[in-house]
XYZ file of N, CA and C in Angstrom:
615
model
N 38.685 87.595 116.848
C 38.201 87.547 115.476
C 39.259 88.147 114.566
N 39.578 87.422 113.499
C 40.577 87.883 112.540
C 39.903 88.162 111.199
N 40.171 89.332 110.628
C 39.613 89.708 109.326
C 40.757 89.819 108.326
N 40.555 89.227 107.129
C 41.613 89.198 106.109
C 41.114 89.863 104.836
N 41.949 90.715 104.253
C 41.643 91.362 102.978
C 42.924 91.426 102.173
N 42.802 91.438 100.842
C 44.013 91.452 100.012
C 44.531 92.855 99.719
N 43.803 93.879 100.151
C 44.185 95.266 99.875
C 44.718 95.917 101.159
N 45.957 96.370 101.121
C 46.587 96.949 102.304
C 45.895 98.227 102.747
N 45.378 99.010 101.797
C 44.676 100.252 102.156
C 43.408 99.956 102.938
N 42.681 98.941 102.506
C 41.462 98.546 103.230
C 41.818 98.093 104.640
N 42.866 97.304 104.762
C 43.293 96.814 106.075
C 43.655 97.985 106.986
N 44.411 98.950 106.469
C 44.802 100.118 107.269
C 43.584 100.921 107.699
N 42.636 101.090 106.782
C 41.414 101.837 107.098
C 40.623 101.152 108.204
N 40.464 99.832 108.107
C 39.683 99.098 109.101
C 40.386 99.084 110.461
N 41.708 99.016 110.458
C 42.436 99.080 111.723
C 42.176 100.409 112.423
N 42.225 101.504 111.648
C 42.002 102.826 112.221
C 40.559 102.993 112.692
N 39.622 102.473 111.906
C 38.207 102.634 112.240
C 37.811 101.848 113.487
N 38.505 100.740 113.741
C 38.140 99.879 114.867
C 39.269 99.776 115.883
N 39.966 100.861 116.055
C 41.078 100.909 116.994
C 40.649 100.489 118.393
N 39.422 100.855 118.784
C 38.953 100.553 120.137
C 38.659 99.072 120.347
N 38.639 98.292 119.262
C 38.331 96.869 119.377
C 39.530 95.981 119.081
N 40.729 96.567 119.040
C 41.890 95.811 118.584
C 42.235 94.618 119.475
N 41.783 94.630 120.716
C 42.050 93.490 121.593
C 41.260 92.256 121.158
N 40.120 92.484 120.482
C 39.257 91.372 120.091
C 39.162 91.188 118.584
N 39.554 92.207 117.814
C 39.365 92.186 116.361
C 40.645 92.647 115.683
N 41.223 91.784 114.840
C 42.463 92.140 114.145
C 42.265 92.056 112.638
N 43.052 92.853 111.916
C 42.950 92.910 110.459
C 44.313 92.592 109.851
N 44.294 91.772 108.788
C 45.539 91.314 108.186
C 45.420 91.350 106.668
N 46.530 91.694 106.006
C 46.579 91.668 104.555
C 47.118 90.319 104.106
N 46.390 89.649 103.219
C 46.844 88.360 102.694
C 46.066 88.035 101.430
N 46.698 87.281 100.562
C 46.058 86.760 99.354
C 45.582 85.349 99.660
N 44.271 85.171 99.745
C 43.721 83.875 100.138
C 43.770 82.847 99.012
N 44.252 83.249 97.835
C 44.464 82.258 96.780
C 45.892 81.725 96.808
N 46.701 82.209 97.737
C 48.074 81.746 97.914
C 48.209 81.171 99.323
N 49.176 80.290 99.546
C 49.375 79.754 100.901
C 49.492 80.893 101.919
N 48.734 80.814 102.986
C 48.721 81.909 103.971
C 48.817 81.378 105.393
N 49.560 80.294 105.575
C 49.725 79.733 106.914
C 50.506 80.669 107.826
N 51.180 81.672 107.236
C 51.875 82.670 108.058
C 50.885 83.614 108.731
N 49.639 83.654 108.224
C 48.585 84.483 108.824
C 47.675 83.628 109.703
N 47.222 82.508 109.150
C 46.399 81.559 109.902
C 47.062 80.186 109.784
N 47.533 79.656 110.873
C 48.204 78.360 110.853
C 47.235 77.263 110.425
N 47.754 76.252 109.753
C 46.923 75.126 109.338
C 46.242 74.503 110.557
N 44.931 74.286 110.424
C 44.174 73.658 111.490
C 43.891 74.533 112.693
N 44.074 75.857 112.542
C 43.931 76.748 113.702
C 42.555 77.396 113.813
N 41.790 77.432 112.723
C 40.522 78.179 112.724
C 39.342 77.275 113.062
N 38.468 77.790 113.916
C 37.217 77.079 114.224
C 36.134 77.417 113.209
N 36.172 78.647 112.687
C 35.119 79.133 111.803
C 35.710 80.108 110.801
N 35.319 79.952 109.536
C 35.665 80.910 108.483
C 34.365 81.389 107.856
N 34.165 82.709 107.822
C 32.986 83.308 107.199
C 33.420 84.016 105.925
N 32.791 83.655 104.831
C 33.145 84.147 103.499
C 31.961 84.929 102.945
N 32.103 86.259 102.937
C 31.028 87.125 102.444
C 31.302 87.499 100.996
N 31.024 86.529 100.097
C 31.122 86.700 98.645
C 32.546 86.746 98.103
N 33.547 86.393 98.916
C 34.900 86.264 98.367
C 34.939 85.168 97.309
N 34.304 84.043 97.602
C 34.257 82.956 96.623
C 33.562 83.414 95.346
N 32.462 84.163 95.484
C 31.760 84.670 94.303
C 32.702 85.454 93.397
N 33.536 86.294 94.003
C 34.451 87.134 93.228
C 35.496 86.311 92.489
N 35.812 85.134 93.001
C 36.888 84.332 92.425
C 36.403 83.236 91.487
N 35.098 83.019 91.423
C 34.578 81.933 90.597
C 34.777 82.172 89.107
N 35.037 83.418 88.733
C 35.284 83.723 87.318
C 36.782 83.725 87.013
N 37.582 83.189 87.916
C 39.036 83.177 87.730
C 39.589 81.810 88.118
N 40.905 81.713 88.105
C 41.563 80.472 88.523
C 41.671 80.377 90.043
N 41.222 81.411 90.745
C 41.473 81.488 92.176
C 40.528 80.708 93.061
N 39.331 80.345 92.575
C 38.342 79.703 93.438
C 38.840 78.388 94.049
N 39.392 77.464 93.272
C 39.880 76.220 93.887
C 40.980 76.459 94.917
N 41.841 77.442 94.674
C 42.923 77.735 95.610
C 42.369 78.304 96.914
N 41.341 79.162 96.805
C 40.692 79.694 98.001
C 40.097 78.562 98.836
N 39.348 77.677 98.192
C 38.697 76.579 98.908
C 39.746 75.697 99.593
N 40.840 75.413 98.900
C 41.879 74.575 99.478
C 42.529 75.251 100.680
N 42.785 76.551 100.583
C 43.403 77.262 101.706
C 42.486 77.322 102.913
N 41.195 77.495 102.684
C 40.249 77.512 103.798
C 40.171 76.127 104.441
N 40.194 75.091 103.614
C 40.213 73.723 104.147
C 41.427 73.522 105.042
N 42.576 74.024 104.604
C 43.804 73.852 105.380
C 43.753 74.611 106.709
N 43.184 75.808 106.711
C 43.220 76.608 107.940
C 42.194 76.146 108.977
N 41.155 75.429 108.551
C 40.142 74.956 109.492
C 40.634 73.727 110.255
N 40.267 73.666 111.526
C 40.508 72.448 112.299
C 39.516 71.390 111.842
N 39.787 70.136 112.155
C 38.831 69.067 111.883
C 37.537 69.368 112.624
N 36.425 69.347 111.913
C 35.133 69.684 112.507
C 34.803 71.160 112.438
N 35.754 71.983 111.968
C 35.505 73.415 111.842
C 34.514 73.725 110.728
N 33.924 74.921 110.778
C 32.865 75.289 109.838
C 33.290 76.404 108.883
N 32.810 76.306 107.676
C 33.005 77.297 106.625
C 31.620 77.802 106.231
N 31.352 79.088 106.465
C 30.070 79.694 106.121
C 30.263 80.558 104.885
N 29.524 80.248 103.829
C 29.643 80.947 102.553
C 28.373 81.746 102.291
N 28.524 83.054 102.079
C 27.410 83.911 101.669
C 27.577 84.159 100.179
N 26.565 83.787 99.381
C 26.748 83.803 97.929
C 25.460 84.150 97.199
N 25.622 84.726 96.012
C 24.497 84.972 95.112
C 24.228 83.762 94.220
N 25.099 82.773 94.233
C 24.963 81.631 93.342
C 23.984 80.594 93.892
N 23.583 79.695 93.017
C 22.658 78.639 93.391
C 23.386 77.545 94.181
N 22.637 76.906 95.076
C 23.216 75.892 95.953
C 23.870 74.763 95.153
N 23.197 74.278 94.104
C 23.703 73.132 93.357
C 25.046 73.452 92.712
N 25.165 74.663 92.171
C 26.414 75.059 91.541
C 27.536 75.152 92.574
N 27.277 75.787 93.706
C 28.294 75.922 94.740
C 28.741 74.565 95.269
N 27.790 73.674 95.477
C 28.134 72.379 96.052
C 28.903 71.502 95.078
N 28.789 71.773 93.763
C 29.592 71.012 92.812
C 31.078 71.219 93.082
N 31.434 72.356 93.642
C 32.824 72.635 94.037
C 33.065 72.318 95.507
N 32.226 72.853 96.377
C 32.495 72.797 97.810
C 32.352 71.396 98.400
N 31.526 70.553 97.782
C 31.365 69.195 98.303
C 32.630 68.358 98.119
N 33.567 68.833 97.308
C 34.843 68.135 97.165
C 35.666 68.218 98.443
N 35.379 69.248 99.262
C 36.172 69.466 100.475
C 35.363 69.400 101.765
N 34.068 69.690 101.680
C 33.271 69.855 102.895
C 31.952 69.095 102.798
N 31.391 68.797 103.966
C 30.017 68.293 104.028
C 29.101 69.469 104.354
N 27.876 69.418 103.849
C 26.954 70.523 104.071
C 26.136 70.276 105.332
N 26.060 71.307 106.170
C 25.255 71.251 107.391
C 23.878 71.852 107.162
N 23.831 72.994 106.477
C 22.544 73.634 106.209
C 22.699 74.650 105.085
N 21.574 74.985 104.465
C 21.519 76.010 103.426
C 20.337 76.912 103.733
N 20.581 78.211 103.830
C 19.553 79.156 104.261
C 19.428 80.267 103.217
N 18.207 80.504 102.746
C 17.955 81.621 101.840
C 17.763 82.884 102.672
N 18.564 83.906 102.389
C 18.489 85.170 103.116
C 17.839 86.223 102.235
N 16.706 86.747 102.684
C 15.991 87.756 101.906
C 16.555 89.143 102.177
N 16.642 89.942 101.117
C 17.142 91.307 101.235
C 16.043 92.282 100.831
N 16.076 93.479 101.411
C 15.100 94.504 101.044
C 15.333 95.012 99.633
N 16.604 95.030 99.211
C 16.960 95.503 97.875
C 17.828 94.455 97.205
N 17.543 94.156 95.929
C 18.355 93.203 95.194
C 17.930 91.768 95.437
N 18.553 90.834 94.731
C 18.176 89.420 94.843
C 18.546 88.836 96.199
N 17.847 87.776 96.564
C 18.166 87.071 97.803
C 19.548 86.435 97.690
N 20.129 86.121 98.831
C 21.429 85.451 98.847
C 21.302 84.134 99.602
N 22.284 83.283 99.397
C 22.296 81.971 100.030
C 23.398 81.914 101.069
N 23.087 81.355 102.227
C 24.098 81.094 103.249
C 24.267 79.584 103.379
N 25.468 79.106 103.077
C 25.786 77.685 103.214
C 26.661 77.484 104.438
N 26.283 76.547 105.280
C 27.112 76.180 106.430
C 27.722 74.817 106.125
N 29.058 74.784 106.046
C 29.786 73.575 105.669
C 30.716 73.156 106.798
N 31.086 71.890 106.817
C 31.954 71.396 107.878
C 33.098 70.570 107.289
N 34.285 70.770 107.868
C 35.441 69.971 107.482
C 35.373 68.628 108.188
N 35.466 67.555 107.410
C 35.345 66.219 107.979
C 36.601 65.754 108.684
N 36.545 64.545 109.169
C 37.655 64.001 109.954
C 38.754 63.407 109.079
N 38.432 63.116 107.816
C 39.410 62.486 106.940
C 40.243 63.545 106.210
N 41.547 63.351 106.165
C 42.408 64.210 105.366
C 42.210 63.878 103.891
N 42.326 64.876 103.046
C 42.109 64.707 101.610
C 43.387 65.074 100.860
N 44.320 64.141 100.748
C 45.621 64.455 100.142
C 45.520 64.863 98.680
N 44.467 64.417 97.982
C 44.309 64.740 96.566
C 43.332 65.894 96.347
N 43.056 66.670 97.400
C 42.035 67.707 97.307
C 42.366 68.754 96.246
N 43.588 69.296 96.256
C 43.928 70.345 95.299
C 43.770 69.846 93.861
N 44.145 68.602 93.617
C 44.009 68.028 92.279
C 42.537 67.945 91.874
N 41.674 67.541 92.822
C 40.242 67.441 92.538
C 39.637 68.820 92.280
N 40.060 69.815 93.066
C 39.561 71.167 92.880
C 40.009 71.739 91.538
N 41.242 71.506 91.167
C 41.749 71.986 89.884
C 41.009 71.327 88.717
N 40.681 70.046 88.866
C 39.943 69.336 87.822
C 38.555 69.944 87.648
N 37.926 70.331 88.763
C 36.618 71.002 88.685
C 36.755 72.308 87.910
N 37.813 73.046 88.181
C 38.002 74.348 87.540
C 38.207 74.205 86.036
N 38.890 73.164 85.610
C 39.130 72.935 84.190
C 37.816 72.725 83.447
N 36.845 72.119 84.112
C 35.563 71.822 83.471
C 34.681 73.061 83.310
N 34.963 74.126 84.058
C 34.116 75.310 84.016
C 34.376 76.106 82.741
N 33.299 76.621 82.081
C 33.505 77.469 80.896
C 34.200 78.758 81.303
N 35.252 79.128 80.582
C 36.028 80.317 80.933
C 35.594 81.549 80.151
N 35.071 81.343 78.933
C 34.743 82.474 78.082
C 33.249 82.748 78.159
N 32.855 83.673 79.043
C 31.438 83.996 79.191
C 30.898 84.715 77.963
N 31.755 85.437 77.241
C 31.346 86.137 76.033
C 31.872 85.376 74.817
N 31.173 84.310 74.461
C 31.556 83.536 73.288
C 31.190 84.316 72.032
N 31.741 83.901 70.909
C 31.440 84.579 69.644
C 29.961 84.455 69.303
N 29.385 83.288 69.605
C 27.955 83.081 69.331
C 27.099 84.033 70.155
N 27.449 84.161 71.437
C 26.668 85.069 72.282
C 26.866 86.520 71.855
N 28.069 86.891 71.467
C 28.326 88.256 71.016
C 27.462 88.598 69.794
N 27.404 87.681 68.851
C 26.613 87.916 67.644
C 25.122 88.032 67.972
N 24.647 87.184 68.897
C 23.238 87.246 69.293
C 22.918 88.565 70.005
N 23.830 89.028 70.859
C 23.635 90.304 71.553
C 23.587 91.463 70.570
N 24.509 91.479 69.628
C 24.546 92.571 68.651
C 23.278 92.600 67.810
N 22.789 91.425 67.401
C 21.568 91.358 66.586
C 20.361 91.833 67.373
N 20.247 91.381 68.619
C 19.121 91.780 69.464
C 19.162 93.276 69.749
N 20.372 93.787 70.005
C 20.548 95.216 70.291
C 20.084 96.060 69.106
N 20.545 95.718 67.912
C 20.189 96.488 66.716
C 18.696 96.406 66.425
N 18.103 95.248 66.699
C 16.677 95.069 66.451
C 15.823 95.948 67.369
N 16.301 96.181 68.581
C 15.543 96.961 69.552
C 15.732 98.472 69.396
N 16.790 98.884 68.719
C 17.026 100.326 68.555
C 15.896 100.979 67.772
N 15.402 102.093 68.277
C 14.369 102.834 67.581
C 14.990 103.627 66.436
N 14.218 103.933 65.396
C 14.758 104.687 64.255
C 15.422 105.991 64.714
N 16.638 106.206 64.306
C 17.365 107.423 64.654
C 18.050 107.386 66.000
N 17.805 106.334 66.790
C 18.407 106.243 68.125
C 19.749 105.521 68.044
N 20.634 105.863 68.958
C 21.942 105.203 69.016
C 22.142 104.471 70.334
N 21.137 104.520 71.214
C 21.259 103.880 72.530
C 19.915 103.307 72.953
N 19.969 102.371 73.903
C 18.770 101.768 74.470
C 18.542 102.268 75.886
N 17.272 102.382 76.317
C 17.019 102.630 77.742
C 17.659 101.524 78.573
N 18.056 101.856 79.794
C 18.758 100.875 80.620
C 17.953 99.596 80.832
N 16.643 99.728 80.973
C 15.831 98.531 81.204
C 15.910 97.579 80.011
N 15.939 98.137 78.793
C 16.053 97.291 77.603
C 17.472 96.752 77.443
N 18.464 97.580 77.753
C 19.852 97.124 77.684
C 20.065 95.945 78.635
N 19.460 96.028 79.820
C 19.536 94.944 80.796
C 18.937 93.658 80.228
N 17.788 93.777 79.561
C 17.131 92.608 78.980
C 18.004 91.959 77.917
N 18.712 92.775 77.144
C 19.554 92.256 76.074
C 20.825 91.629 76.627
N 21.481 92.318 77.565
C 22.830 91.940 77.983
C 22.878 90.836 79.032
N 21.848 90.740 79.867
C 21.900 89.833 81.015
C 21.015 88.621 80.751
N 21.595 87.437 80.853
C 20.844 86.208 80.579
C 19.864 85.902 81.706
N 18.969 84.948 81.460
C 17.960 84.587 82.467
C 18.603 84.080 83.749
N 19.636 83.236 83.619
C 20.302 82.716 84.822
C 21.045 83.825 85.550
N 21.649 84.764 84.816
C 22.362 85.876 85.437
C 21.408 86.811 86.165
N 20.187 86.936 85.677
C 19.203 87.833 86.305
C 18.824 87.350 87.706
N 18.980 86.064 87.976
C 18.683 85.559 89.316
C 19.676 86.093 90.330
N 20.860 86.486 89.850
C 21.917 86.957 90.752
C 22.210 88.444 90.605
N 21.681 89.052 89.548
C 22.035 90.443 89.236
C 20.767 91.163 88.788
N 20.176 91.949 89.690
C 18.888 92.579 89.428
C 19.035 93.828 88.562
N 17.906 94.290 88.028
C 17.902 95.520 87.241
C 18.350 96.702 88.090
N 17.929 96.757 89.343
C 18.326 97.874 90.208
C 19.832 97.872 90.445
N 20.435 96.681 90.596
C 21.892 96.605 90.746
C 22.596 97.054 89.466
N 22.051 96.648 88.324
C 22.606 97.046 87.023
C 22.568 98.561 86.868
N 21.419 99.161 87.201
C 21.276 100.617 87.087
C 22.230 101.337 88.027
N 22.406 100.783 89.229
C 23.320 101.407 90.187
C 24.761 101.321 89.705
N 25.139 100.189 89.123
C 26.499 100.028 88.605
C 26.776 101.012 87.474
N 25.797 101.189 86.593
C 25.965 102.152 85.493
C 26.130 103.561 86.052
N 25.296 103.915 87.032
C 25.379 105.247 87.640
C 26.719 105.451 88.346
N 27.201 104.419 89.027
C 28.466 104.524 89.753
C 29.645 104.754 88.813
N 29.499 104.323 87.562
C 30.581 104.489 86.595
C 30.319 105.663 85.638
N 29.453 106.565 86.075
C 29.239 107.786 85.304
C 28.337 107.605 84.103
N 27.567 106.522 84.054
C 26.674 106.278 82.921
C 25.410 107.118 82.980
N 24.621 107.012 81.946
C 23.366 107.775 81.839
C 22.186 106.805 81.827
N 21.022 107.326 81.514
C 19.819 106.510 81.519
C 19.728 105.619 80.287
N 20.682 105.755 79.371
C 20.716 104.924 78.175
C 22.117 104.387 77.946
N 22.189 103.267 77.216
C 23.476 102.692 76.825
C 23.519 102.543 75.304
């Protein structure tokens, strides 16, 4: 089993933590948005498991490059398993350009929103125009999540909810203002509160 991360410190930590398993488990530093055949040869992998790496890259230019690199490293018939907070239809608008879907499984969690596990398979046909198709998909995606219209609506809603003399909102109200309905399906109030606490925030914003 080979594990890949883009941070050298994380790789060093995991190597030290799992020293006793080095015969079966290896850790490598690589940027999966760049060609990485020096780490995993093209067509060498039977299975790639992606635990929200794609999620992290969907807000950048890196998602199509990641998908293309995973396609290259998988053998024909190999599987790509994606664990994601996103909806199946949205993910497949990108992933179906490279893979066929085998199954989609909703995974329930004790804390936070459920996640989706997609099992995909690389087909027998080579796709010489794949990178071009993936890049075209990326061009169609909205890049500016904070548009001027949304900013103005947030500011108006925020000011309307402020109590007389107050300069901040309780976190539950701030969450209602800042997070859209579609975003709430992937980002719960408890996750929002934990993120604020992790960054030294208080019970109000």
